[in-house]
Amino acid sequence: GDSVTQMEGPVTLSEEAFLTINCTYTATGYPSLFWYVQYPGEGLQLLLKATKADDKGSNKGFEATYRKETTSFHLEKGSVQVSDSAVYFCALSSGSARQLTFGSGTQLTVLP
Amino acid sequence: EAGVAQSPRYKIIEKRQSVAFWCNPISGHATLYWYQQILGQGPKLLIQFQNNGVVDDSQLPKDRFSAERLKGVDSTLKIQPAKLEDSAVYLCASSLTDRGGQPQHFGDGTRLSIL
C-alpha cells in the first residue's frame, strides 16, 4: 500500500537557519504530494502541494519539488523564523478515492 | 470563508462510555473525512463521505465506531463503548471534490481522553 516516510524529529534550529525536512514516498500510479503544518492545539493547514513530477510547490518561503525519480518531496526554507515552530506532515493522495496518507510528522522548534 | 467547524474541542470520558463528535464542513464541500490522530503520529483516515454516501470505511472499527452524514452536510462520529486506546484527536476535514490535487481543509479537532 501507499506510505510516506519523514525524517525523524525533533528538529531544533536557530532563527535564520536553513531548513530541510526529508520526505520519501511509496505509491502506485501518480500521486499528488502535500505538506501540511500543524500549530499547537490546531488542526492541519495546507502549506503547499504538487500534483505532477517536477512541479515545485511554494508558500510562505517554503518550497518542495516533486521528484519522481527519487520518490521524494523534501521541504526546504532558506531562513526560518520562530513563528515556523510547528509539526510538519508530508502526505500523498492517490487511488480512486484520492485519500490522504500521512507521514508521522516532524516537530520543528526554532530558537530566537 | 468559514472553516471546518468541530465540537466539542475537548472531551473526557471513562472507558465503556459513549461519546459523539460533530463536524460542519466548509459550505459547498462534497467530500468529508474523519481522521484519528494518536499522539506523535500522523492522522489516519477512519471514513470518507461523498455527499451523504460512504466512499471508504475500511479502517473504521465498526464494532464500536459509527458515522453518518445526513443530508450531505453535517456529520457525526460516535464511539460506543470507548476503549483506552481511543484516546486521540479526532479531525474532520472537507474538500470541494475528491479529485486528485484537491486540498483537504481541516478543523481544529476534538481531543478525546479516556480514563
PDB file of C-alpha atoms in Angstrom:
ATOM      1  CA  GLY A   1       0.000   0.000   0.000  1.00  0.00           C
ATOM      2  CA  ASP A   2       0.867   3.667  -0.074  1.00  0.00           C
ATOM      3  CA  SER A   3       3.258   5.020   2.541  1.00  0.00           C
ATOM      4  CA  VAL A   4       5.140   8.192   3.450  1.00  0.00           C
ATOM      5  CA  THR A   5       8.418   8.299   5.371  1.00  0.00           C
ATOM      6  CA  GLN A   6       9.600  11.507   7.010  1.00  0.00           C
ATOM      7  CA  MET A   7      12.860  12.276   8.726  1.00  0.00           C
ATOM      8  CA  GLU A   8      12.536  11.785  12.423  1.00  0.00           C
ATOM      9  CA  GLY A   9      12.463  14.755  14.708  1.00  0.00           C
ATOM     10  CA  PRO A  10      12.508  16.766  16.694  1.00  0.00           C
ATOM     11  CA  VAL A  11      14.478  19.322  14.725  1.00  0.00           C
ATOM     12  CA  THR A  12      15.811  22.378  16.555  1.00  0.00           C
ATOM     13  CA  LEU A  13      17.250  25.318  14.634  1.00  0.00           C
ATOM     14  CA  SER A  14      18.312  28.866  15.333  1.00  0.00           C
ATOM     15  CA  GLU A  15      16.412  31.701  13.721  1.00  0.00           C
ATOM     16  CA  GLU A  16      17.526  32.382  10.111  1.00  0.00           C
ATOM     17  CA  ALA A  17      18.984  28.885   9.698  1.00  0.00           C
ATOM     18  CA  PHE A  18      18.311  26.765   6.601  1.00  0.00           C
ATOM     19  CA  LEU A  19      15.659  24.080   6.950  1.00  0.00           C
ATOM     20  CA  THR A  20      15.330  20.745   5.192  1.00  0.00           C
ATOM     21  CA  ILE A  21      12.808  18.092   6.177  1.00  0.00           C
ATOM     22  CA  ASN A  22      13.154  14.931   4.122  1.00  0.00           C
ATOM     23  CA  CYS A  23      10.139  13.072   2.795  1.00  0.00           C
ATOM     24  CA  THR A  24      10.031   9.983   0.598  1.00  0.00           C
ATOM     25  CA  TYR A  25       7.009   8.042  -0.555  1.00  0.00           C
ATOM     26  CA  THR A  26       5.807   4.756  -1.977  1.00  0.00           C
ATOM     27  CA  ALA A  27       2.684   4.786  -4.111  1.00  0.00           C
ATOM     28  CA  THR A  28       1.112   3.185  -7.139  1.00  0.00           C
ATOM     29  CA  GLY A  29       0.295   5.425 -10.038  1.00  0.00           C
ATOM     30  CA  TYR A  30       0.877   9.152  -9.931  1.00  0.00           C
ATOM     31  CA  PRO A  31       0.113  10.614  -6.516  1.00  0.00           C
ATOM     32  CA  SER A  32      -0.336  14.238  -5.600  1.00  0.00           C
ATOM     33  CA  LEU A  33       2.004  15.363  -2.825  1.00  0.00           C
ATOM     34  CA  PHE A  34       1.359  17.760   0.036  1.00  0.00           C
ATOM     35  CA  TRP A  35       2.972  19.380   3.033  1.00  0.00           C
ATOM     36  CA  TYR A  36       0.690  20.238   5.937  1.00  0.00           C
ATOM     37  CA  VAL A  37       1.626  22.212   9.062  1.00  0.00           C
ATOM     38  CA  GLN A  38       0.050  21.833  12.495  1.00  0.00           C
ATOM     39  CA  TYR A  39       0.471  24.541  15.119  1.00  0.00           C
ATOM     40  CA  PRO A  40      -0.118  23.636  18.784  1.00  0.00           C
ATOM     41  CA  GLY A  41      -3.767  22.989  19.566  1.00  0.00           C
ATOM     42  CA  GLU A  42      -4.873  23.488  15.972  1.00  0.00           C
ATOM     43  CA  GLY A  43      -5.845  21.365  13.014  1.00  0.00           C
ATOM     44  CA  LEU A  44      -3.674  20.812   9.964  1.00  0.00           C
ATOM     45  CA  GLN A  45      -3.218  23.596   7.436  1.00  0.00           C
ATOM     46  CA  LEU A  46      -2.154  23.018   3.857  1.00  0.00           C
ATOM     47  CA  LEU A  47       1.292  24.543   3.343  1.00  0.00           C
ATOM     48  CA  LEU A  48       1.974  23.601  -0.272  1.00  0.00           C
ATOM     49  CA  LYS A  49       1.278  20.954  -2.863  1.00  0.00           C
ATOM     50  CA  ALA A  50       2.490  19.490  -6.162  1.00  0.00           C
ATOM     51  CA  THR A  51       0.403  17.367  -8.467  1.00  0.00           C
ATOM     52  CA  LYS A  52       2.896  16.061 -11.052  1.00  0.00           C
ATOM     53  CA  ALA A  53       6.561  15.254 -11.470  1.00  0.00           C
ATOM     54  CA  ASP A  54       8.984  18.224 -11.398  1.00  0.00           C
ATOM     55  CA  ASP A  55       6.288  20.563 -10.067  1.00  0.00           C
ATOM     56  CA  LYS A  56       7.510  22.895  -7.333  1.00  0.00           C
ATOM     57  CA  GLY A  57       5.087  23.900  -4.610  1.00  0.00           C
ATOM     58  CA  SER A  58       5.833  27.050  -2.635  1.00  0.00           C
ATOM     59  CA  ASN A  59       4.223  29.140   0.090  1.00  0.00           C
ATOM     60  CA  LYS A  60       5.428  31.484   2.854  1.00  0.00           C
ATOM     61  CA  GLY A  61       9.065  30.936   1.865  1.00  0.00           C
ATOM     62  CA  PHE A  62       8.757  27.144   1.971  1.00  0.00           C
ATOM     63  CA  GLU A  63       9.418  25.076  -1.156  1.00  0.00           C
ATOM     64  CA  ALA A  64       9.247  21.421  -2.174  1.00  0.00           C
ATOM     65  CA  THR A  65       9.852  19.784  -5.556  1.00  0.00           C
ATOM     66  CA  TYR A  66       8.089  16.594  -6.711  1.00  0.00           C
ATOM     67  CA  ARG A  67      10.939  14.235  -7.672  1.00  0.00           C
ATOM     68  CA  LYS A  68       9.553  11.095  -9.284  1.00  0.00           C
ATOM     69  CA  GLU A  69      12.972   9.545  -9.935  1.00  0.00           C
ATOM     70  CA  THR A  70      13.840   9.594  -6.239  1.00  0.00           C
ATOM     71  CA  THR A  71      10.219   9.402  -4.984  1.00  0.00           C
ATOM     72  CA  SER A  72      10.896  12.400  -2.770  1.00  0.00           C
ATOM     73  CA  PHE A  73       9.241  15.684  -1.775  1.00  0.00           C
ATOM     74  CA  HIS A  74      11.681  17.371   0.603  1.00  0.00           C
ATOM     75  CA  LEU A  75      10.569  20.583   2.350  1.00  0.00           C
ATOM     76  CA  GLU A  76      13.021  23.496   2.405  1.00  0.00           C
ATOM     77  CA  LYS A  77      13.141  27.059   3.691  1.00  0.00           C
ATOM     78  CA  GLY A  78      16.108  29.368   3.387  1.00  0.00           C
ATOM     79  CA  SER A  79      15.668  31.285   6.644  1.00  0.00           C
ATOM     80  CA  VAL A  80      13.368  30.001   9.385  1.00  0.00           C
ATOM     81  CA  GLN A  81      11.604  32.178  11.934  1.00  0.00           C
ATOM     82  CA  VAL A  82      10.436  31.469  15.472  1.00  0.00           C
ATOM     83  CA  SER A  83       6.869  31.530  14.161  1.00  0.00           C
ATOM     84  CA  ASP A  84       7.658  28.495  11.949  1.00  0.00           C
ATOM     85  CA  SER A  85       7.808  26.283  15.039  1.00  0.00           C
ATOM     86  CA  ALA A  86       5.200  23.575  14.442  1.00  0.00           C
ATOM     87  CA  VAL A  87       4.771  19.959  13.344  1.00  0.00           C
ATOM     88  CA  TYR A  88       5.147  19.365   9.611  1.00  0.00           C
ATOM     89  CA  PHE A  89       3.439  16.455   7.841  1.00  0.00           C
ATOM     90  CA  CYS A  90       4.217  15.128   4.400  1.00  0.00           C
ATOM     91  CA  ALA A  91       1.272  13.432   2.691  1.00  0.00           C
ATOM     92  CA  LEU A  92       0.234  11.876  -0.585  1.00  0.00           C
ATOM     93  CA  SER A  93      -3.084  11.419  -2.319  1.00  0.00           C
ATOM     94  CA  SER A  94      -3.659   8.573  -4.731  1.00  0.00           C
ATOM     95  CA  GLY A  95      -6.076   5.859  -5.753  1.00  0.00           C
ATOM     96  CA  SER A  96      -9.634   6.155  -6.929  1.00  0.00           C
ATOM     97  CA  ALA A  97     -10.810   7.760  -3.685  1.00  0.00           C
ATOM     98  CA  ARG A  98      -7.815  10.145  -3.525  1.00  0.00           C
ATOM     99  CA  GLN A  99      -7.377   9.650   0.193  1.00  0.00           C
ATOM    100  CA  LEU A 100      -4.506  11.246   2.083  1.00  0.00           C
ATOM    101  CA  THR A 101      -1.762   9.072   3.533  1.00  0.00           C
ATOM    102  CA  PHE A 102       0.341  10.961   6.080  1.00  0.00           C
ATOM    103  CA  GLY A 103       3.855  10.604   7.355  1.00  0.00           C
ATOM    104  CA  SER A 104       4.444  10.560  11.097  1.00  0.00           C
ATOM    105  CA  GLY A 105       5.279  14.272  11.284  1.00  0.00           C
ATOM    106  CA  THR A 106       8.419  16.237  12.140  1.00  0.00           C
ATOM    107  CA  GLN A 107       8.449  18.592  15.096  1.00  0.00           C
ATOM    108  CA  LEU A 108      10.352  21.809  14.313  1.00  0.00           C
ATOM    109  CA  THR A 109      11.445  24.217  17.036  1.00  0.00           C
ATOM    110  CA  VAL A 110      13.105  27.497  16.048  1.00  0.00           C
ATOM    111  CA  LEU A 111      15.008  29.314  18.776  1.00  0.00           C
ATOM    112  CA  PRO A 112      15.496  33.106  18.789  1.00  0.00           C
TER     113      PRO A 112
ATOM    114  CA  GLU B   1     -14.924  31.715   4.032  1.00  0.00           C
ATOM    115  CA  ALA B   2     -15.734  29.954   7.271  1.00  0.00           C
ATOM    116  CA  GLY B   3     -13.562  26.954   8.003  1.00  0.00           C
ATOM    117  CA  VAL B   4     -14.427  23.451   9.114  1.00  0.00           C
ATOM    118  CA  ALA B   5     -16.167  23.615  12.488  1.00  0.00           C
ATOM    119  CA  GLN B   6     -15.865  20.834  15.057  1.00  0.00           C
ATOM    120  CA  SER B   7     -17.254  20.392  18.541  1.00  0.00           C
ATOM    121  CA  PRO B   8     -16.556  19.799  21.294  1.00  0.00           C
ATOM    122  CA  ARG B   9     -12.880  20.815  21.450  1.00  0.00           C
ATOM    123  CA  TYR B  10     -12.180  18.557  24.400  1.00  0.00           C
ATOM    124  CA  LYS B  11     -13.918  15.531  25.885  1.00  0.00           C
ATOM    125  CA  ILE B  12     -13.004  13.367  28.851  1.00  0.00           C
ATOM    126  CA  ILE B  13     -14.919  10.152  29.467  1.00  0.00           C
ATOM    127  CA  GLU B  14     -14.424   6.852  31.220  1.00  0.00           C
ATOM    128  CA  LYS B  15     -13.862   3.643  29.307  1.00  0.00           C
ATOM    129  CA  ARG B  16     -17.007   1.865  28.187  1.00  0.00           C
ATOM    130  CA  GLN B  17     -18.906   5.171  27.973  1.00  0.00           C
ATOM    131  CA  SER B  18     -20.130   6.579  24.694  1.00  0.00           C
ATOM    132  CA  VAL B  19     -19.182   9.856  23.003  1.00  0.00           C
ATOM    133  CA  ALA B  20     -20.149  11.766  19.866  1.00  0.00           C
ATOM    134  CA  PHE B  21     -18.337  14.367  17.804  1.00  0.00           C
ATOM    135  CA  TRP B  22     -19.859  16.835  15.390  1.00  0.00           C
ATOM    136  CA  CYS B  23     -18.448  18.375  12.214  1.00  0.00           C
ATOM    137  CA  ASN B  24     -19.728  21.104   9.907  1.00  0.00           C
ATOM    138  CA  PRO B  25     -17.681  21.232   6.693  1.00  0.00           C
ATOM    139  CA  ILE B  26     -16.991  24.250   4.513  1.00  0.00           C
ATOM    140  CA  SER B  27     -20.098  25.231   2.607  1.00  0.00           C
ATOM    141  CA  GLY B  28     -20.309  23.504  -0.756  1.00  0.00           C
ATOM    142  CA  HIS B  29     -17.706  20.855   0.001  1.00  0.00           C
ATOM    143  CA  ALA B  30     -18.970  17.489  -1.178  1.00  0.00           C
ATOM    144  CA  THR B  31     -16.313  15.316   0.417  1.00  0.00           C
ATOM    145  CA  LEU B  32     -15.940  14.895   4.173  1.00  0.00           C
ATOM    146  CA  TYR B  33     -13.326  12.905   6.074  1.00  0.00           C
ATOM    147  CA  TRP B  34     -12.860  11.785   9.668  1.00  0.00           C
ATOM    148  CA  TYR B  35      -9.323  11.101  10.866  1.00  0.00           C
ATOM    149  CA  GLN B  36      -7.900   9.748  14.093  1.00  0.00           C
ATOM    150  CA  GLN B  37      -4.590  11.267  15.212  1.00  0.00           C
ATOM    151  CA  ILE B  38      -2.839   9.466  18.037  1.00  0.00           C
ATOM    152  CA  LEU B  39      -0.205  11.493  19.884  1.00  0.00           C
ATOM    153  CA  GLY B  40       3.069  11.578  17.960  1.00  0.00           C
ATOM    154  CA  GLN B  41       1.589  10.111  14.766  1.00  0.00           C
ATOM    155  CA  GLY B  42       0.123  11.379  11.539  1.00  0.00           C
ATOM    156  CA  PRO B  43      -3.644  11.359  11.036  1.00  0.00           C
ATOM    157  CA  LYS B  44      -5.192   8.062   9.976  1.00  0.00           C
ATOM    158  CA  LEU B  45      -8.340   8.043   7.859  1.00  0.00           C
ATOM    159  CA  LEU B  46     -11.368   6.488   9.519  1.00  0.00           C
ATOM    160  CA  ILE B  47     -14.117   7.200   6.996  1.00  0.00           C
ATOM    161  CA  GLN B  48     -14.719   9.229   3.839  1.00  0.00           C
ATOM    162  CA  PHE B  49     -18.090  10.530   2.641  1.00  0.00           C
ATOM    163  CA  GLN B  50     -19.015  11.833  -0.791  1.00  0.00           C
ATOM    164  CA  ASN B  51     -22.165  13.882  -0.205  1.00  0.00           C
ATOM    165  CA  ASN B  52     -24.186  11.571   2.085  1.00  0.00           C
ATOM    166  CA  GLY B  53     -22.712   8.297   0.825  1.00  0.00           C
ATOM    167  CA  VAL B  54     -19.785   6.372   2.293  1.00  0.00           C
ATOM    168  CA  VAL B  55     -16.804   6.091  -0.081  1.00  0.00           C
ATOM    169  CA  ASP B  56     -14.442   4.218   2.242  1.00  0.00           C
ATOM    170  CA  ASP B  57     -14.848   2.996   5.814  1.00  0.00           C
ATOM    171  CA  SER B  58     -12.343   0.155   5.621  1.00  0.00           C
ATOM    172  CA  GLN B  59     -10.325   1.446   8.592  1.00  0.00           C
ATOM    173  CA  LEU B  60     -13.299   2.252  10.811  1.00  0.00           C
ATOM    174  CA  PRO B  61     -13.610  -0.160  13.791  1.00  0.00           C
ATOM    175  CA  LYS B  62     -17.244  -0.856  13.084  1.00  0.00           C
ATOM    176  CA  ASP B  63     -17.845  -2.814  16.264  1.00  0.00           C
ATOM    177  CA  ARG B  64     -17.585   0.441  18.228  1.00  0.00           C
ATOM    178  CA  PHE B  65     -17.358   3.371  15.807  1.00  0.00           C
ATOM    179  CA  SER B  66     -20.151   4.719  13.629  1.00  0.00           C
ATOM    180  CA  ALA B  67     -20.524   7.813  11.488  1.00  0.00           C
ATOM    181  CA  GLU B  68     -23.234   9.426   9.459  1.00  0.00           C
ATOM    182  CA  ARG B  69     -23.647  12.413   7.204  1.00  0.00           C
ATOM    183  CA  LEU B  70     -27.324  13.076   6.887  1.00  0.00           C
ATOM    184  CA  LYS B  71     -28.361  15.419   4.043  1.00  0.00           C
ATOM    185  CA  GLY B  72     -24.766  15.525   2.837  1.00  0.00           C
ATOM    186  CA  VAL B  73     -23.704  18.411   5.086  1.00  0.00           C
ATOM    187  CA  ASP B  74     -23.010  17.956   8.825  1.00  0.00           C
ATOM    188  CA  SER B  75     -21.541  14.742  10.130  1.00  0.00           C
ATOM    189  CA  THR B  76     -21.330  12.969  13.472  1.00  0.00           C
ATOM    190  CA  LEU B  77     -18.833  10.354  14.608  1.00  0.00           C
ATOM    191  CA  LYS B  78     -19.759   8.149  17.550  1.00  0.00           C
ATOM    192  CA  ILE B  79     -17.793   5.758  19.723  1.00  0.00           C
ATOM    193  CA  GLN B  80     -19.673   3.223  21.835  1.00  0.00           C
ATOM    194  CA  PRO B  81     -18.235   1.786  24.017  1.00  0.00           C
ATOM    195  CA  ALA B  82     -14.940   3.682  24.276  1.00  0.00           C
ATOM    196  CA  LYS B  83     -11.652   1.925  24.989  1.00  0.00           C
ATOM    197  CA  LEU B  84      -8.441   3.350  26.413  1.00  0.00           C
ATOM    198  CA  GLU B  85      -6.736   3.122  23.015  1.00  0.00           C
ATOM    199  CA  ASP B  86      -9.326   5.504  21.556  1.00  0.00           C
ATOM    200  CA  SER B  87      -7.603   8.425  23.276  1.00  0.00           C
ATOM    201  CA  ALA B  88      -6.642  10.660  20.365  1.00  0.00           C
ATOM    202  CA  VAL B  89      -7.518  13.809  18.473  1.00  0.00           C
ATOM    203  CA  TYR B  90     -10.376  13.303  16.022  1.00  0.00           C
ATOM    204  CA  LEU B  91     -10.048  15.535  12.999  1.00  0.00           C
ATOM    205  CA  CYS B  92     -12.688  16.352  10.450  1.00  0.00           C
ATOM    206  CA  ALA B  93     -11.701  17.590   7.000  1.00  0.00           C
ATOM    207  CA  SER B  94     -13.562  18.559   3.855  1.00  0.00           C
ATOM    208  CA  SER B  95     -12.713  19.161   0.228  1.00  0.00           C
ATOM    209  CA  LEU B  96     -14.590  20.536  -2.735  1.00  0.00           C
ATOM    210  CA  THR B  97     -14.420  17.187  -4.520  1.00  0.00           C
ATOM    211  CA  ASP B  98     -12.392  14.003  -4.203  1.00  0.00           C
ATOM    212  CA  ARG B  99     -10.439  14.690  -7.397  1.00  0.00           C
ATOM    213  CA  GLY B 100      -6.669  14.452  -7.297  1.00  0.00           C
ATOM    214  CA  GLY B 101      -4.851  17.545  -6.096  1.00  0.00           C
ATOM    215  CA  GLN B 102      -7.849  18.967  -4.267  1.00  0.00           C
ATOM    216  CA  PRO B 103      -6.648  20.125  -0.853  1.00  0.00           C
ATOM    217  CA  GLN B 104      -8.386  18.992   2.288  1.00  0.00           C
ATOM    218  CA  HIS B 105      -9.289  21.649   4.847  1.00  0.00           C
ATOM    219  CA  PHE B 106      -9.094  20.559   8.475  1.00  0.00           C
ATOM    220  CA  GLY B 107     -10.968  21.585  11.580  1.00  0.00           C
ATOM    221  CA  ASP B 108      -9.185  22.112  14.897  1.00  0.00           C
ATOM    222  CA  GLY B 109     -10.173  18.653  16.096  1.00  0.00           C
ATOM    223  CA  THR B 110     -11.683  17.134  19.212  1.00  0.00           C
ATOM    224  CA  ARG B 111      -9.204  15.901  21.806  1.00  0.00           C
ATOM    225  CA  LEU B 112     -10.620  12.782  23.465  1.00  0.00           C
ATOM    226  CA  SER B 113      -9.197  11.438  26.701  1.00  0.00           C
ATOM    227  CA  ILE B 114     -10.350   8.075  28.046  1.00  0.00           C
ATOM    228  CA  LEU B 115      -9.877   7.461  31.766  1.00  0.00           C
TER     229      LEU B 115
END
